[in-house]
Short mmCIF file of C-alpha atoms and ligand atoms in Angstrom, two decimals:
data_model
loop_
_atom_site.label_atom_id
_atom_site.label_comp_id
_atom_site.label_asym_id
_atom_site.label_seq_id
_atom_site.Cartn_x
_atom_site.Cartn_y
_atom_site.Cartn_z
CA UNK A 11 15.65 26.27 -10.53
CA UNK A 12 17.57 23.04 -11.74
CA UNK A 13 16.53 20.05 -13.72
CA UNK A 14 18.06 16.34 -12.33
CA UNK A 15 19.85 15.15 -15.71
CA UNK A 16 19.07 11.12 -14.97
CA UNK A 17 15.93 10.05 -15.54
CA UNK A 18 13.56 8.22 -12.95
CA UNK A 19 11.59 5.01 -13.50
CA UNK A 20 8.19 3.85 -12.99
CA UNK A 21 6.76 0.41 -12.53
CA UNK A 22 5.77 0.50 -16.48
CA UNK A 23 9.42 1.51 -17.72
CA UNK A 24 11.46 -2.20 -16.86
CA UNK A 25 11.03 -5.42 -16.57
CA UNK A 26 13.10 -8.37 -15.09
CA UNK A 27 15.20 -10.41 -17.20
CA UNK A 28 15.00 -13.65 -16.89
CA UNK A 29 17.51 -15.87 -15.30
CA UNK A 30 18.94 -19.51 -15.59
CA UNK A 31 18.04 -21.20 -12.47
CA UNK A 32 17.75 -24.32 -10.01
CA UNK A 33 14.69 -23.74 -8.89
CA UNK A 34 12.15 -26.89 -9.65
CA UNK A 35 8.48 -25.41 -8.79
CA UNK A 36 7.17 -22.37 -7.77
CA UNK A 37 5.81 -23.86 -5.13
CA UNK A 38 9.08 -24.01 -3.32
CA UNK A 39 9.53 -20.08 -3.31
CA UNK A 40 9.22 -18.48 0.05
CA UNK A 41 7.06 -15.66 0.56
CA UNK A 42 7.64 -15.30 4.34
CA UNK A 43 10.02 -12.59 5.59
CA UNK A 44 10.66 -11.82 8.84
CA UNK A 45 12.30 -8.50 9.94
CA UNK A 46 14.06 -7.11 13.28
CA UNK A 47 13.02 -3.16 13.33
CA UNK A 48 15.45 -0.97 13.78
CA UNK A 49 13.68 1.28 17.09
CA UNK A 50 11.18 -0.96 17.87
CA UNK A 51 12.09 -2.17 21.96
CA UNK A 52 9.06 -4.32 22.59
CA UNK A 53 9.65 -7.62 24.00
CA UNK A 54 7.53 -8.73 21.46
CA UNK A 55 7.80 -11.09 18.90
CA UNK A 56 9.24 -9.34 15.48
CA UNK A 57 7.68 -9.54 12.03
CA UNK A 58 7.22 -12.46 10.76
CA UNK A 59 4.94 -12.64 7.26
CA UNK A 60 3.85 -12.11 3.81
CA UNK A 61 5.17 -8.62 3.75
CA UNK A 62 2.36 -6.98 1.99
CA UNK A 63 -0.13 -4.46 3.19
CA UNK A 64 -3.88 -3.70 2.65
CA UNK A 65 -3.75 0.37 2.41
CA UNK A 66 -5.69 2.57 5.02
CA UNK A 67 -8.40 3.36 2.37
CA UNK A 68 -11.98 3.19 2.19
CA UNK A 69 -13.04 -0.16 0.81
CA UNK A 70 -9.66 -1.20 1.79
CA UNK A 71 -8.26 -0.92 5.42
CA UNK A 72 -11.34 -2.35 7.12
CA UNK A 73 -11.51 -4.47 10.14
CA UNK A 74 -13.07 -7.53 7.83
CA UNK A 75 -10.30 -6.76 5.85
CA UNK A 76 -7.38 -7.23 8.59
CA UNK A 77 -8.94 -10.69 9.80
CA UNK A 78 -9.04 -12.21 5.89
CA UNK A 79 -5.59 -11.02 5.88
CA UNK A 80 -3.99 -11.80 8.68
CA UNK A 81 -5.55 -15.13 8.42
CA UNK A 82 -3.38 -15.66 5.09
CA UNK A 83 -0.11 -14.15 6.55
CA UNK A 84 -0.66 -10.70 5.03
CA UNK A 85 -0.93 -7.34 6.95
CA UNK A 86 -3.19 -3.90 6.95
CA UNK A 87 -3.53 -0.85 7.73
CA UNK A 88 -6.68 0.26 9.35
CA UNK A 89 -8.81 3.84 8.03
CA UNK A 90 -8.18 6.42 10.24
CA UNK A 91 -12.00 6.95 11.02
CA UNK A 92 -12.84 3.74 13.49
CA UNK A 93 -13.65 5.56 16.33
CA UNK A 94 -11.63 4.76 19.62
CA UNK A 95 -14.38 2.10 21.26
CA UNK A 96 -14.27 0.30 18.07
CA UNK A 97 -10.65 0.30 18.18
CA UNK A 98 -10.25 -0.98 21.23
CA UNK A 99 -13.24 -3.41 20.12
CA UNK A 100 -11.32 -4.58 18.10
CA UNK A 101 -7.76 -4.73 18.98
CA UNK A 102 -8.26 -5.88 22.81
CA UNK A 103 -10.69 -8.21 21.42
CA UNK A 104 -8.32 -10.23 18.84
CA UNK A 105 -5.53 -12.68 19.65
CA UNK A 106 -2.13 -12.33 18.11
CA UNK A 107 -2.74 -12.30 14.65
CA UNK A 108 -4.42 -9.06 15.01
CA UNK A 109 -1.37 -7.57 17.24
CA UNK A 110 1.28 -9.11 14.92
CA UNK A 111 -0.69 -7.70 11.69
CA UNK A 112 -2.95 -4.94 11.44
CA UNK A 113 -1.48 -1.51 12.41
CA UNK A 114 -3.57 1.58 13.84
CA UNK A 115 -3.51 4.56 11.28
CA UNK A 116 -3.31 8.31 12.71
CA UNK A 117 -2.53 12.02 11.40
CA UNK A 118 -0.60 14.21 13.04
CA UNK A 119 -3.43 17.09 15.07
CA UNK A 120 -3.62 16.80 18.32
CA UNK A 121 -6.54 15.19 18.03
CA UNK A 122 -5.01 12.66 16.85
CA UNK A 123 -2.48 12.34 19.01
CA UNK A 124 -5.58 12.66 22.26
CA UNK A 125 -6.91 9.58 20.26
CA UNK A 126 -3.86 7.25 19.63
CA UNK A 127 -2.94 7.89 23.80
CA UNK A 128 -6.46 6.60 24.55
CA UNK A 129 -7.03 3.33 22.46
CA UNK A 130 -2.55 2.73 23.48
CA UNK A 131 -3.65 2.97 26.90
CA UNK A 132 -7.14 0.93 26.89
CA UNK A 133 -5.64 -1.78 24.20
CA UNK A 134 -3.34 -3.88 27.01
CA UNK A 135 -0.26 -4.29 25.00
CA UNK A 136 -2.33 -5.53 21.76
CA UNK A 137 -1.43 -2.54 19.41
CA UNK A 138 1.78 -2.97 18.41
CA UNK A 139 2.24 -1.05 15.03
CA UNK A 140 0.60 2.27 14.40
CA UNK A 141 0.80 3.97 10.83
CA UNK A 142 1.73 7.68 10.86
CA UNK A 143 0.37 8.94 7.45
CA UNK A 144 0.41 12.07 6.19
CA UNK A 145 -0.04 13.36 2.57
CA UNK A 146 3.26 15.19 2.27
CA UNK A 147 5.97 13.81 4.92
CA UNK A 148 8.42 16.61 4.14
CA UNK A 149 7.06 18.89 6.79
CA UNK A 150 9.16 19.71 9.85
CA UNK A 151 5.74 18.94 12.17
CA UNK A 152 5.70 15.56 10.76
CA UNK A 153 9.31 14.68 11.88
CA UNK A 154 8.68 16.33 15.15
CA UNK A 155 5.57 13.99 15.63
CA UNK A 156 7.24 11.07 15.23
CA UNK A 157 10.08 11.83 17.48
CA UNK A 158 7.35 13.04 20.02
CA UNK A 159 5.54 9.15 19.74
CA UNK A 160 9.15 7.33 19.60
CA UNK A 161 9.49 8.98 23.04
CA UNK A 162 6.23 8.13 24.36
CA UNK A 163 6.05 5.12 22.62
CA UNK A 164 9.33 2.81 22.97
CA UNK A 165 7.07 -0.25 22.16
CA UNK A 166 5.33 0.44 19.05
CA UNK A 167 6.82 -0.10 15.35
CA UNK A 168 6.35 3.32 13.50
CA UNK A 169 5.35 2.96 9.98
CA UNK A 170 5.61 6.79 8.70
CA UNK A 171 5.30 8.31 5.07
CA UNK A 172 4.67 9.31 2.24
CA UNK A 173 7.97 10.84 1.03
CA UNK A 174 10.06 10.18 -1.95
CA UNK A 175 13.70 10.83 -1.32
CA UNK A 176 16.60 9.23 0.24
CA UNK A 177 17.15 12.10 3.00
CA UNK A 178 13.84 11.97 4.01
CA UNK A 179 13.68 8.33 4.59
CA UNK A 180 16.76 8.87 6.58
CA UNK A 181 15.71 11.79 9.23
CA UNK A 182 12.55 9.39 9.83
CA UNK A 183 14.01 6.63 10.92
CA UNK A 184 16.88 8.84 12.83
CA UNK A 185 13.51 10.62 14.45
CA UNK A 186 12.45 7.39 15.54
CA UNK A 187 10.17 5.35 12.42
CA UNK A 188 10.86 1.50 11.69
CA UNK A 189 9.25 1.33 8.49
CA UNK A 190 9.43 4.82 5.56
CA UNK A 191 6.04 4.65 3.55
CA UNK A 192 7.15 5.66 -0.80
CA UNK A 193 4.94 7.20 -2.60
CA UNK A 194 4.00 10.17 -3.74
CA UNK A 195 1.40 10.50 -6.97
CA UNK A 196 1.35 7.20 -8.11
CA UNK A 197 -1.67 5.87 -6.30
CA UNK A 198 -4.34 4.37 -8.56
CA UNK A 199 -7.16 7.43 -7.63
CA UNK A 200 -4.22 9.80 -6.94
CA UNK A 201 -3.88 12.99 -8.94
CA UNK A 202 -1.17 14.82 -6.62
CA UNK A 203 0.60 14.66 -10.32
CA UNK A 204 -2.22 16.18 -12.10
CA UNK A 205 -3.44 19.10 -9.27
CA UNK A 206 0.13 19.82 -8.12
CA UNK A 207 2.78 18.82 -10.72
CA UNK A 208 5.10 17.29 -7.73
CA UNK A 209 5.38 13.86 -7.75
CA UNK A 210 8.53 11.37 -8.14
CA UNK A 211 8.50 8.09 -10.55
CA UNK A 212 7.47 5.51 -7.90
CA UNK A 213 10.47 2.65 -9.03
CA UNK A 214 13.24 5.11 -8.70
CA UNK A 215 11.76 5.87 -5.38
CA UNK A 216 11.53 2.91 -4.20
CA UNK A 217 15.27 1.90 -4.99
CA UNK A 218 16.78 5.12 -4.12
CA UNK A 219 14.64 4.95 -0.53
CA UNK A 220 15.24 1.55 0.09
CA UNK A 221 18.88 1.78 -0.16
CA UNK A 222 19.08 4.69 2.06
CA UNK A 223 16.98 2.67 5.03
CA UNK A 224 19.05 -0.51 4.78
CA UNK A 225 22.18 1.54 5.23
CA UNK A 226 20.69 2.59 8.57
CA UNK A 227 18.97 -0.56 9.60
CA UNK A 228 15.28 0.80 8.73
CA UNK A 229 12.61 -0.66 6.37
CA UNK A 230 10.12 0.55 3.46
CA UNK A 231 7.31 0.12 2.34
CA UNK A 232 6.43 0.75 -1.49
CA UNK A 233 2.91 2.26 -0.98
CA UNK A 234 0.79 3.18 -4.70
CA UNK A 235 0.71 2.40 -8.10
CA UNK A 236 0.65 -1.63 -8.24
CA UNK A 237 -1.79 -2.28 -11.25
CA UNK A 238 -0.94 -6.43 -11.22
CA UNK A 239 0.89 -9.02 -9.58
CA UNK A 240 3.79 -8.05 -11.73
CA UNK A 241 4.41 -4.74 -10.25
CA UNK A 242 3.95 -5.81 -7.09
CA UNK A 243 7.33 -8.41 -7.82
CA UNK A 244 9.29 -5.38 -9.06
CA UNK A 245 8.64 -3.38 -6.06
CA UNK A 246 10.29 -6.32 -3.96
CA UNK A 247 12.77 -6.62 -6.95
CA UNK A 248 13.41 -2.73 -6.17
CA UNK A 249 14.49 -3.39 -2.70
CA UNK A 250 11.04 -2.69 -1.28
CA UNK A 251 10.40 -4.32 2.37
CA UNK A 252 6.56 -4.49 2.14
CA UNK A 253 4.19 -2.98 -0.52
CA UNK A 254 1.02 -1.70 0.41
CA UNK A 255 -1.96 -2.05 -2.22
CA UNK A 256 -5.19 0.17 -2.48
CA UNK A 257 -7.07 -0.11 -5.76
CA UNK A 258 -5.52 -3.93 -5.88
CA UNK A 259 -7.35 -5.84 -2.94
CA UNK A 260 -10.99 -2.65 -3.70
CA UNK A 261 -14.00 -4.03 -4.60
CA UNK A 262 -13.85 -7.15 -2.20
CA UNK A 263 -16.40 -8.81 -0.18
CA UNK A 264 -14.21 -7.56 2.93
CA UNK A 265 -14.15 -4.15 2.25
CA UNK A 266 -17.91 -2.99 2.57
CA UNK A 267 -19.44 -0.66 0.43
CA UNK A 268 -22.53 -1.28 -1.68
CA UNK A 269 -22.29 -3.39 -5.06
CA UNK A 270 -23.53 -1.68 -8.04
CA UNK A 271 -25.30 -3.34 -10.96
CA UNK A 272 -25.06 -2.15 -14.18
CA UNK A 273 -26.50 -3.60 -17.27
CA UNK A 274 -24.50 -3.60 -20.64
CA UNK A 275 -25.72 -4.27 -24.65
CA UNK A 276 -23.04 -7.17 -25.67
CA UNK A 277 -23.29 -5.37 -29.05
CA UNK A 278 -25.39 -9.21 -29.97
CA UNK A 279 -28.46 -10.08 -31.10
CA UNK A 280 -30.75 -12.98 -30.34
CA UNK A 281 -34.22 -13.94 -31.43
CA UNK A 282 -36.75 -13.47 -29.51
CA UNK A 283 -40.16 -15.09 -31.10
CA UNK A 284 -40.43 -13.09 -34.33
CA UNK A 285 -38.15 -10.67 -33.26
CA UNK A 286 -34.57 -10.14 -32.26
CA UNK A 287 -33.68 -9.09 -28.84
CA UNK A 288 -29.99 -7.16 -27.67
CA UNK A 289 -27.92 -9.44 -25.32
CA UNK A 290 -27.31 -7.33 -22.32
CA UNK A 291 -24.56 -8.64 -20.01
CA UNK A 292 -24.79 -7.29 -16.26
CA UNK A 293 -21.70 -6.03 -14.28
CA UNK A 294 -21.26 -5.38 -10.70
CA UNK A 295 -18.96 -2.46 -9.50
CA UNK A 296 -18.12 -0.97 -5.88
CA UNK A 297 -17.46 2.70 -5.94
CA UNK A 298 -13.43 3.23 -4.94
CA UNK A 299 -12.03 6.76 -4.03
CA UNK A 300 -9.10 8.16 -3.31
CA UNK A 301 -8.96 9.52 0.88
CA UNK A 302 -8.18 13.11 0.04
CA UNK A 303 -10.69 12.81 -2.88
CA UNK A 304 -14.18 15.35 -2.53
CA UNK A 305 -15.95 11.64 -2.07
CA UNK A 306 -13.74 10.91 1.27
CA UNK A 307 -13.78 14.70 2.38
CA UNK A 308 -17.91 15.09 2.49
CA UNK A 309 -17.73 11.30 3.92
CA UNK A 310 -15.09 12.01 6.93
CA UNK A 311 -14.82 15.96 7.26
CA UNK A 312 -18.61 17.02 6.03
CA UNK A 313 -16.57 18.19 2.44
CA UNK A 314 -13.86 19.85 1.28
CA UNK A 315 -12.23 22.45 2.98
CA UNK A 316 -12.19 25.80 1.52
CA UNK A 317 -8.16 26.17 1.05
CA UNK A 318 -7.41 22.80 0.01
CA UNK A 319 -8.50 21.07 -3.47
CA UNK A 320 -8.91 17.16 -4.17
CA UNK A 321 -6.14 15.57 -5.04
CA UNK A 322 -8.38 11.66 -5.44
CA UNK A 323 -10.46 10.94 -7.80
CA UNK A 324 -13.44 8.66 -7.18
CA UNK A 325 -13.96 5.56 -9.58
CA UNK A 326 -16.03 2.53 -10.14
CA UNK A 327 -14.13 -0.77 -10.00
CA UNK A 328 -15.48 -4.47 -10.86
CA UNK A 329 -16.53 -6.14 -7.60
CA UNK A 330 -14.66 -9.67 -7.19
CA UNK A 331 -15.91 -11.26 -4.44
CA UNK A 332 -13.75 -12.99 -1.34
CA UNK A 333 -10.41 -11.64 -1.01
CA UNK A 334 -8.62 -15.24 -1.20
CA UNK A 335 -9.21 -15.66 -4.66
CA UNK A 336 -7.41 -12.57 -5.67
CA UNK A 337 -4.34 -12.84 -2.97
CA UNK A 338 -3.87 -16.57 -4.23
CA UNK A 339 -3.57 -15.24 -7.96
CA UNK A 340 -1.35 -12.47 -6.59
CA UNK A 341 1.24 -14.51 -4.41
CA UNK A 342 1.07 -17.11 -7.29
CA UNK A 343 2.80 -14.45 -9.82
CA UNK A 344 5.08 -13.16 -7.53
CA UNK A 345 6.45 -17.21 -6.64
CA UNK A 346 6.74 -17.11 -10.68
CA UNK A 347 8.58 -14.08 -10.61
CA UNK A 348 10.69 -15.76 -7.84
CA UNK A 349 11.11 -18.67 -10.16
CA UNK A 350 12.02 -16.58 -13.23
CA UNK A 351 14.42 -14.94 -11.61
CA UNK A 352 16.24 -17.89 -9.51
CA UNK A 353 15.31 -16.50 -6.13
CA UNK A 354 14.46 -19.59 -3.94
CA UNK A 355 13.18 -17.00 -1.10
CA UNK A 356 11.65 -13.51 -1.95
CA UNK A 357 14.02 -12.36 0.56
CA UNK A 358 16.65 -12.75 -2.55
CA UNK A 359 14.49 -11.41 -5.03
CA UNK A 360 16.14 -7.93 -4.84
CA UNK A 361 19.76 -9.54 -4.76
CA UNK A 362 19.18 -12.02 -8.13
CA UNK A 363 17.39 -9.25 -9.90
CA UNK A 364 18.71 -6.92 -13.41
CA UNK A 365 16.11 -5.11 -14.31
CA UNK A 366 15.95 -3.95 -18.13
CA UNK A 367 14.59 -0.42 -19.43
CA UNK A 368 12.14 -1.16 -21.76
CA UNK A 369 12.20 2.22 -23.46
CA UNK A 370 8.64 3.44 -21.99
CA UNK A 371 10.20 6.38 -20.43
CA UNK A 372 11.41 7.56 -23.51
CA UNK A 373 8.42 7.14 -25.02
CA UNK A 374 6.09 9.16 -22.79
CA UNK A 375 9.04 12.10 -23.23
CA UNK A 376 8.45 11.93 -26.95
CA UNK A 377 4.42 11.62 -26.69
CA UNK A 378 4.61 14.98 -24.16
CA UNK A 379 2.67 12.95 -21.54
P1 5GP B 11 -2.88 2.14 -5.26
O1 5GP B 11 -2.45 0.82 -4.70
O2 5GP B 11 -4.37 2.28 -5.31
O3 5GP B 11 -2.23 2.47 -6.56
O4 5GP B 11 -2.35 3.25 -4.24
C1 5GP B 11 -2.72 3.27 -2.90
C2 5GP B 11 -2.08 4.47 -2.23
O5 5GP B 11 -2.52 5.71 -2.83
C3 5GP B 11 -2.48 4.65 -0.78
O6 5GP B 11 -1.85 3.74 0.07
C4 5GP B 11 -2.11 6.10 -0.52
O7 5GP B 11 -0.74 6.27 -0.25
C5 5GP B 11 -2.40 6.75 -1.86
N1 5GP B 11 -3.67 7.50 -1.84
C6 5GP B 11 -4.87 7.07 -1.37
N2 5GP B 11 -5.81 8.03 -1.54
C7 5GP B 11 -5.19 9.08 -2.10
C8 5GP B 11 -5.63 10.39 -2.50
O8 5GP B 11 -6.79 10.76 -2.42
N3 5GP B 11 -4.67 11.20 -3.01
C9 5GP B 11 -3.36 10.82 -3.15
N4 5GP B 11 -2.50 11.70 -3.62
N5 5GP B 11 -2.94 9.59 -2.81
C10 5GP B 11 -3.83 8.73 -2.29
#
């Protein structure tokens, strides 16, 4: 056994200092990044966008989901369960918006592998990313995959994860991935923390990562844990490429699923003829759940298999309508952040930011959490 001395930071433990600045309005921040990937040899255009990512959940990663998106500059990841028809549907279907932003999401069975070769072959040219996601990427089959689809595959971009460390990043993009998916526990319906104790404080991880894909040429994204706009900025701040968001963009209009009504006493009174009536306030919720949760597991697989346990948990969150609403208030926080911080583009962000400990780390030590 040994114990790393230095301790690890999560999105709750800094917070940017603020900076003197030139910048006049937030307004003239620059979201837009565009990237050249690293094994990527399509002759197609490279990225070129708002680099962050709907995740490949449930209530997330949906095709509704990819069009709203796209449509503002933003990208997703598509559930693994579309079947191949709808796929195709859907890919062959789209123009280049869909090709330039929404990425195909696949295991590692050979199932998966029969199904990827199918909708490749039948899509003309019009998939262009595919997202190779596995729980745990520290597996020797996982690397092995993805050299096995670089082969195959010279003209996709590989987006592969979740690991945690600066090695691993490193022997997936030498295997052949563009893009290193961080994260592991920190998801908002995760509880890889709670059922297995392994996990890795997700800002450490994404600065630690980060650095070791620039040195090569690769790129990361900083998938989990993003509560509000403002840890969404320090992932960029962090060095982060693109950050994915689950519980974030759940309970949309885009992502399906049935809205719930529930009806609430205020805790006031009014009268009511001679009487006095409680004000109840109603509430509408969409159920949200993580994908290896029992919830996703009856859904996709008919339940949980006997050797594994859940590591999601399933929750309620407030439905909110469109999706614009919520990206505008999101990109509007992370221009501020931009502004705060003197970074005219968000490609400086990283560059112009000093991050200060705010002493939370010390304080969930001390509180044995
Ligand atoms: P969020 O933005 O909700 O904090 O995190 C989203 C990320 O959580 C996903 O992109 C994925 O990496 C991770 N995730 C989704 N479902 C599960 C699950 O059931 N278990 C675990 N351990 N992680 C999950």
């Amino acid at each position: 056994m040994r114990i790393e001395d230095d301790y690890k930071l999560d999105y709750t433990d800094v917070l940017i200092r603020p900076k003197r600045s030139t910048l006049g309005s937030r307004k003239d921040v620059e979201l837009e990044r565009e990237f050249r990937f690293r094994n990527y040899r399509g002759n197609g255009e490279h990225y070129r966008g708002i680099p962050i990512m709907a995740s490949n959940m449930d209530g997330v990663g949906t095709f509704a989901m990819a069009d709203a998106l796209a449509r503002l500059g933003l990208f997703t990841c598509l559930v693994k369960s579309y079947d191949a028809d709808e796929l195709i549907g859907f890919f062959a279907a789209g123009d280049s918006a869909r090709r330039e932003n929404v990425a195909y999401s696949t295991g590692i069975t050979e199932q998966d592998y029969a199904k990827f070769g199918d909708v490749y072959a039948r899509t003309g040219g019009q998939l262009k990313y595919v997202c190779v996601d596995v729980a745990n990427g520290y597996s020797e089959r996982f690397s092995e995959f993805i050299k096995q689809l670089r082969e195959a595959c010279p003209e996709v971009v590989i987006i592969a994860g979740n690991v945690v460390t600066g090695e691993m990043t490193e022997e997936l993009i030498l295997s052949g991935a563009d893009i290193v998916k961080v994260g592991i526990g920190p998801g908002s319906v995760c509880t890889t923390r709670i059922q297995t104790g392994v996990g890795f404080p997700q800002l450490s991880a994404v600065i630690e990562c980060a650095d070791s894909a620039h040195g090569l040429g690769g790129h990361i994204i900083a998938d989990g844990g993003c509560t509000c706009a403002g840890d969404v900025a320090k992932a960029f701040a962090a060095g982060a490429d693109f950050v994915m968001l689950g519980g974030l963009l759940a309970g949309h209009d885009e992502g399906g699923g049935d809205i719930i009504t529930r009806h609430f006493k205020t805790g006031e009174v009014r009268p009511l003829g001679d009487a006095w009536e409680d004000v109840v306030e109603e509430r509408k919720y969409v159920n949200f759940y993580g994908m290896s949760s029992k919830a996703a597991n009856e859904k996709h697989f008919g339940g949980l298999k006997e050797y594994r346990s859940s590591e999601g948990r399933e929750i309620q969150v407030p439905y909110r309508g469109r999706i614009d609403d919520t990206i505008q208030d999101l990109l509007g926080g992370i221009r501020s952040t931009c502004t705060y911080a003197g970074a005219k583009k968000l490609k400086w962000l990283s560059k112009c930011t000093t991050f200060v400990k705010t002493g939370e780390q010390f304080n969930k030590v001390f509180d044995g959490h």
